Short mmCIF file of N, CA and C in Angstrom, two decimals:
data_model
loop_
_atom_site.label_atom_id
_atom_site.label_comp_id
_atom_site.label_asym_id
_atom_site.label_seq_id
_atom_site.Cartn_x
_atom_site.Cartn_y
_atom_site.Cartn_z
N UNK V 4 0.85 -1.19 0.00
CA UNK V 4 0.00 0.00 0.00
C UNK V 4 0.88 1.24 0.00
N UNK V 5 0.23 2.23 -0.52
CA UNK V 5 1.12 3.74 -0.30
C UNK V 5 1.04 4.57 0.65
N UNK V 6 1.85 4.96 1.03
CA UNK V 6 2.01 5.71 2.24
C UNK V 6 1.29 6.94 1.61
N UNK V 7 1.21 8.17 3.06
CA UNK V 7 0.90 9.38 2.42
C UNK V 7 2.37 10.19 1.41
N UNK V 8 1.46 10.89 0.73
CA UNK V 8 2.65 11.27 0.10
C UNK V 8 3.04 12.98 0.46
N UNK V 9 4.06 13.68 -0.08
CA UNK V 9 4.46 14.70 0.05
C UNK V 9 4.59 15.82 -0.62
N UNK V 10 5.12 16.96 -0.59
CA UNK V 10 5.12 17.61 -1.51
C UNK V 10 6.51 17.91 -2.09
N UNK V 11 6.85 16.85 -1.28
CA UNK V 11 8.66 16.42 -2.13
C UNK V 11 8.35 15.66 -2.81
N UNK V 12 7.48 14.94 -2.87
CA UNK V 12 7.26 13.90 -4.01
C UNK V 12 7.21 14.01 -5.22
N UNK V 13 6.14 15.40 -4.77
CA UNK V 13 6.03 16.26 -6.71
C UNK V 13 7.20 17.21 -6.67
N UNK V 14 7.95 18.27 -5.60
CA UNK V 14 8.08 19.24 -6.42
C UNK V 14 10.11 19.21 -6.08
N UNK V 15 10.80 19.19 -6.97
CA UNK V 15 12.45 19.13 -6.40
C UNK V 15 12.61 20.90 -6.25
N UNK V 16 13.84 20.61 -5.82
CA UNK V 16 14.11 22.02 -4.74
C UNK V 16 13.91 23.30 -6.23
N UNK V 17 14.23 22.58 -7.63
CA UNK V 17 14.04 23.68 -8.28
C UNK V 17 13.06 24.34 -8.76
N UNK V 18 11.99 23.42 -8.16
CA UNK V 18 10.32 23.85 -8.70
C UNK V 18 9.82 24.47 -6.70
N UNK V 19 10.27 25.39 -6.44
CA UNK V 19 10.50 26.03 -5.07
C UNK V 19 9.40 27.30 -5.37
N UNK V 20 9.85 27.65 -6.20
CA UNK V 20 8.65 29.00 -6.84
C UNK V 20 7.69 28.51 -7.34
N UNK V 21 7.28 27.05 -6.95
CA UNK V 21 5.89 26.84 -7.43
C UNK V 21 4.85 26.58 -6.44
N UNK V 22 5.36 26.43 -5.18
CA UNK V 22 4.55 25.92 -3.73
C UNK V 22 3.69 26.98 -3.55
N UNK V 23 2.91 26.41 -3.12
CA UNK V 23 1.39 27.78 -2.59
C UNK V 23 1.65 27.33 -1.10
N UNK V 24 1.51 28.82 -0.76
CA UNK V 24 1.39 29.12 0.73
C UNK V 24 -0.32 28.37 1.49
N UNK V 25 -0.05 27.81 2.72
CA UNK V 25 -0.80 26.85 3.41
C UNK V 25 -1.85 27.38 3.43
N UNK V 26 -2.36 29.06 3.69
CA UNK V 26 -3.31 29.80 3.74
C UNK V 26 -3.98 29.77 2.28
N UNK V 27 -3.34 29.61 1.33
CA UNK V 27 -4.09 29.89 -0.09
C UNK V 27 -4.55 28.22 -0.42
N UNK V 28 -3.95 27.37 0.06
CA UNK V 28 -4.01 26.14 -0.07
C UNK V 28 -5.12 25.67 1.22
N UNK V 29 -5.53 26.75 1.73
CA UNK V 29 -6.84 26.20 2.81
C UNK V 29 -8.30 27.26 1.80
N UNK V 30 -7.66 28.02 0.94
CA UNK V 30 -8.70 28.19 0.21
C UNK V 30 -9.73 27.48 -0.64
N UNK V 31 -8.76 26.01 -0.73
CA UNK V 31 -9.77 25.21 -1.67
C UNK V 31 -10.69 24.80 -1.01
N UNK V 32 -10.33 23.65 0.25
CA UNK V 32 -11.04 23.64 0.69
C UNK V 32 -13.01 24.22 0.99
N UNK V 33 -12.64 25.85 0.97
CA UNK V 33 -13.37 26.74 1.38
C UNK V 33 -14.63 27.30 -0.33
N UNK V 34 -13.91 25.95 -1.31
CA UNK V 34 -14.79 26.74 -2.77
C UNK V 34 -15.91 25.78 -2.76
N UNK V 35 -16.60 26.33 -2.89
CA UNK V 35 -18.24 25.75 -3.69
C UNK V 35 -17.88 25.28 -5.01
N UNK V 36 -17.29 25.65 -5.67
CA UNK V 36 -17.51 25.76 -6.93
C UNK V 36 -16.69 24.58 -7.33
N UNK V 37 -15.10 24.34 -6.40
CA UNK V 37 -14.22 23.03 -6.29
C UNK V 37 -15.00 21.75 -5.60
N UNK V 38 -15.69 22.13 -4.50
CA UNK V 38 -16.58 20.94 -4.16
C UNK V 38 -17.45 20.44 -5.36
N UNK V 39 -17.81 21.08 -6.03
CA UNK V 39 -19.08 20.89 -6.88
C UNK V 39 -18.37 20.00 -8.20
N UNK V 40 -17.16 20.25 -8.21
CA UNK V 40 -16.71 19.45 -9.74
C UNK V 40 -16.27 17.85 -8.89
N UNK V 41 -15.88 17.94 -7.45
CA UNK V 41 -15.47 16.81 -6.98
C UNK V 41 -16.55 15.86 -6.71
N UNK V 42 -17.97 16.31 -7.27
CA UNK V 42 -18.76 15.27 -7.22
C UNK V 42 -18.56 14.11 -7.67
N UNK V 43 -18.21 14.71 -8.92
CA UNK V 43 -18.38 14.21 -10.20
C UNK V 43 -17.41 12.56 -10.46
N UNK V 44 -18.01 11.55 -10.46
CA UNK V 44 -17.15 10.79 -10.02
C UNK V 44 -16.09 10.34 -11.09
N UNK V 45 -16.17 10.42 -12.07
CA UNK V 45 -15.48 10.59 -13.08
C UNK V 45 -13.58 11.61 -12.88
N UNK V 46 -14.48 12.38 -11.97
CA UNK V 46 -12.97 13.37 -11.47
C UNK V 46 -12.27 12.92 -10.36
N UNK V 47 -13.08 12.16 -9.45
CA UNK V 47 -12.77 11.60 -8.13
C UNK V 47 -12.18 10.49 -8.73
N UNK V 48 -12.13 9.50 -9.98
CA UNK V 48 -11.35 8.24 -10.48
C UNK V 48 -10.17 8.74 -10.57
N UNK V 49 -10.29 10.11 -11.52
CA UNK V 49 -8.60 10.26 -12.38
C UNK V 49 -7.74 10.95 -11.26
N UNK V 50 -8.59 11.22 -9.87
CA UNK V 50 -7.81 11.99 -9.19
C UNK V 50 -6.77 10.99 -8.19
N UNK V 51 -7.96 9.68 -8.17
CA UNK V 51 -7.48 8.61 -7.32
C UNK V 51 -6.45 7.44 -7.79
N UNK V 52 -6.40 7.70 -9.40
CA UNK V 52 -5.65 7.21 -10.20
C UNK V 52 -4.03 7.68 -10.29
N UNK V 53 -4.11 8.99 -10.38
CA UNK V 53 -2.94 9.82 -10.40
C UNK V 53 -1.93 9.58 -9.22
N UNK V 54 -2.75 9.42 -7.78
CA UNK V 54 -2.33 9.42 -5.89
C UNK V 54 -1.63 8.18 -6.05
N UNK V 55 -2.07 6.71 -6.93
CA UNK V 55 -2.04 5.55 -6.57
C UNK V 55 -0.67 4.92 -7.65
N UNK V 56 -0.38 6.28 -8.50
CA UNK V 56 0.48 5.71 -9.44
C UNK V 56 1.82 6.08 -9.01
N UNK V 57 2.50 5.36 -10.16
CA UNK V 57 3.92 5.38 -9.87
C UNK V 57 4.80 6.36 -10.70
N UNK V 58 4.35 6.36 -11.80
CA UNK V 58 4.63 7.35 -12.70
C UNK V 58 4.04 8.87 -12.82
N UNK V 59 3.36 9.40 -11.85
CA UNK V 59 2.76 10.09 -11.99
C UNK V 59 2.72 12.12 -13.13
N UNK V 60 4.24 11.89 -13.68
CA UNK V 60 4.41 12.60 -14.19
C UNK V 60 3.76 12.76 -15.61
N UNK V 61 4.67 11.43 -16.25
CA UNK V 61 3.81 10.85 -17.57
C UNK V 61 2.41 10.77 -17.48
N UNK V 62 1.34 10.25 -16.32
CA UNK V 62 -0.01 10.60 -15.81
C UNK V 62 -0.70 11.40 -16.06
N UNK V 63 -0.01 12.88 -15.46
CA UNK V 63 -0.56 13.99 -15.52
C UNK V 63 -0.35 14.43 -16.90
N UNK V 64 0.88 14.38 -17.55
CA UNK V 64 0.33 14.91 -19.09
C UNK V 64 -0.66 14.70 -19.72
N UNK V 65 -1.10 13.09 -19.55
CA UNK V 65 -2.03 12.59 -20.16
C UNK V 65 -3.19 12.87 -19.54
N UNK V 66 -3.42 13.26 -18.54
CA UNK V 66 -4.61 13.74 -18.10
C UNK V 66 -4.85 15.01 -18.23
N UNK V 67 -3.95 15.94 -18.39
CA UNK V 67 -4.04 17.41 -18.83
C UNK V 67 -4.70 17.73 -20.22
N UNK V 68 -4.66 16.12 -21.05
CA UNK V 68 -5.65 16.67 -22.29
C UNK V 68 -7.35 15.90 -22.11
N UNK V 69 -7.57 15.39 -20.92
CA UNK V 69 -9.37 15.58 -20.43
C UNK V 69 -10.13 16.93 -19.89
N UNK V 70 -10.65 17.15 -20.88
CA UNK V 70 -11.02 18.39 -20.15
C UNK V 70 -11.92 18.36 -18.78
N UNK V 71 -12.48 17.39 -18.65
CA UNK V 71 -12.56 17.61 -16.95
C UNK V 71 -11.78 17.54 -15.76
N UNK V 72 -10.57 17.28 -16.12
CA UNK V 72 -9.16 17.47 -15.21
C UNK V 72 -8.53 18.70 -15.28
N UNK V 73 -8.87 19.23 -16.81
CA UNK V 73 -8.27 20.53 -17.01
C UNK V 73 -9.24 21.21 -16.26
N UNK V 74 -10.55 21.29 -16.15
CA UNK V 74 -11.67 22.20 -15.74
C UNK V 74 -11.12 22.45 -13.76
N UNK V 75 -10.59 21.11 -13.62
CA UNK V 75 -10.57 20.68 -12.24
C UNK V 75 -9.09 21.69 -11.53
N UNK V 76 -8.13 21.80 -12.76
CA UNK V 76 -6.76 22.47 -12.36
C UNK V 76 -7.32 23.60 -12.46
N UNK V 77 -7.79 24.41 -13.75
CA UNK V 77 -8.50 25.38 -13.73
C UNK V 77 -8.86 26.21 -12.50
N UNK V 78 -9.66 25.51 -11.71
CA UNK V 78 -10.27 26.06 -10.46
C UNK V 78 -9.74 26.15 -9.67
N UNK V 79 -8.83 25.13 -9.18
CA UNK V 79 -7.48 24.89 -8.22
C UNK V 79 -7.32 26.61 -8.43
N UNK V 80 -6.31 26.18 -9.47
CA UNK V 80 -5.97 27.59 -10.25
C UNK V 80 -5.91 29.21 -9.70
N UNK V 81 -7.53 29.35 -9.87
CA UNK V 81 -8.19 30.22 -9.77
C UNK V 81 -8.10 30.80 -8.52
N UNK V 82 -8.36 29.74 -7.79
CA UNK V 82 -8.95 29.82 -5.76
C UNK V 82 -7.42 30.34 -5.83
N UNK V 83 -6.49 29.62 -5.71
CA UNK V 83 -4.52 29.90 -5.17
C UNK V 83 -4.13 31.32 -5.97
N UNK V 84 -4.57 31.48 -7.45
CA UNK V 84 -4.12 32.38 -8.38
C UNK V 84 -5.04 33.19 -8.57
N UNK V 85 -6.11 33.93 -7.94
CA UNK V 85 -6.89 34.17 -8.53
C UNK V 85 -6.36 35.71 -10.10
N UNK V 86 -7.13 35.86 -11.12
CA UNK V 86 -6.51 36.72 -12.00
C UNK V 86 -6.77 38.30 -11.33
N UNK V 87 -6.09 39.01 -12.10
CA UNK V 87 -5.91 40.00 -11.98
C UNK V 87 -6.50 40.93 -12.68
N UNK V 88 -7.65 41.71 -12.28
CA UNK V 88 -8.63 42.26 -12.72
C UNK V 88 -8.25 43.60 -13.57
N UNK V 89 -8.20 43.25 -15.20
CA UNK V 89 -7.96 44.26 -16.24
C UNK V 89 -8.33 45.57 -16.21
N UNK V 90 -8.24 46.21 -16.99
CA UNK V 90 -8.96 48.07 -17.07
C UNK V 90 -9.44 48.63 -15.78
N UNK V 91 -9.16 47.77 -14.87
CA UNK V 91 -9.89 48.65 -13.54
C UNK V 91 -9.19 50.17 -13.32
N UNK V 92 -10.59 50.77 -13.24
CA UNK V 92 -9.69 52.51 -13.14
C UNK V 92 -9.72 52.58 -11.85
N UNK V 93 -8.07 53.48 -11.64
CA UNK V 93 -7.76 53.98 -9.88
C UNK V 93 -9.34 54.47 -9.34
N UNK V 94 -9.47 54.14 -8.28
CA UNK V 94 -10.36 55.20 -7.18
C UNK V 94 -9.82 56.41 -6.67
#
């Protein structure tokens, strides 16, 4: 069986500028909109597929072209990154 895993698992010291801070990473948690795609059990397979593999790199490419995995990073995304709101004029 697999242990829990880490976030050394995915990320080596040179992917360092890619970690989200614990507070933005308690944002998912907190989305409606991320609960709502994790119904979907179809997303809950490829997600449980990805945790359980060994290769998980080669994995994720290949899952990056379903668009309901993409829809699923997407949101991740969003909640940690949210964008940055264009033409807004100063107050």
């Amino acid at each position: 069986a697999h242990g829990p895993w880490s976030v050394e698992d995915i990320l080596g010291e040179e992917d360092e500028q890619d970690r989200v801070p614990l507070q933005k990473l308690k944002l998912l948690g907190e989305s409606e909109e991320l609960r709502g795609l994790l119904l979907n059990p179809h997303l809950r397979q490829l997600l449980l597929t990805i945790d359980q593999a060994q290769d998980r790199s080669s994995l994720m490419r290949r899952f990056m072209q379903e668009p309901l995995f993409v829809e699923f990073a997407d949101c991740c995304l969003r909640i940690v990154e949210p964008p940055e709101k264009e033409n807004v004029l100063p107050e």
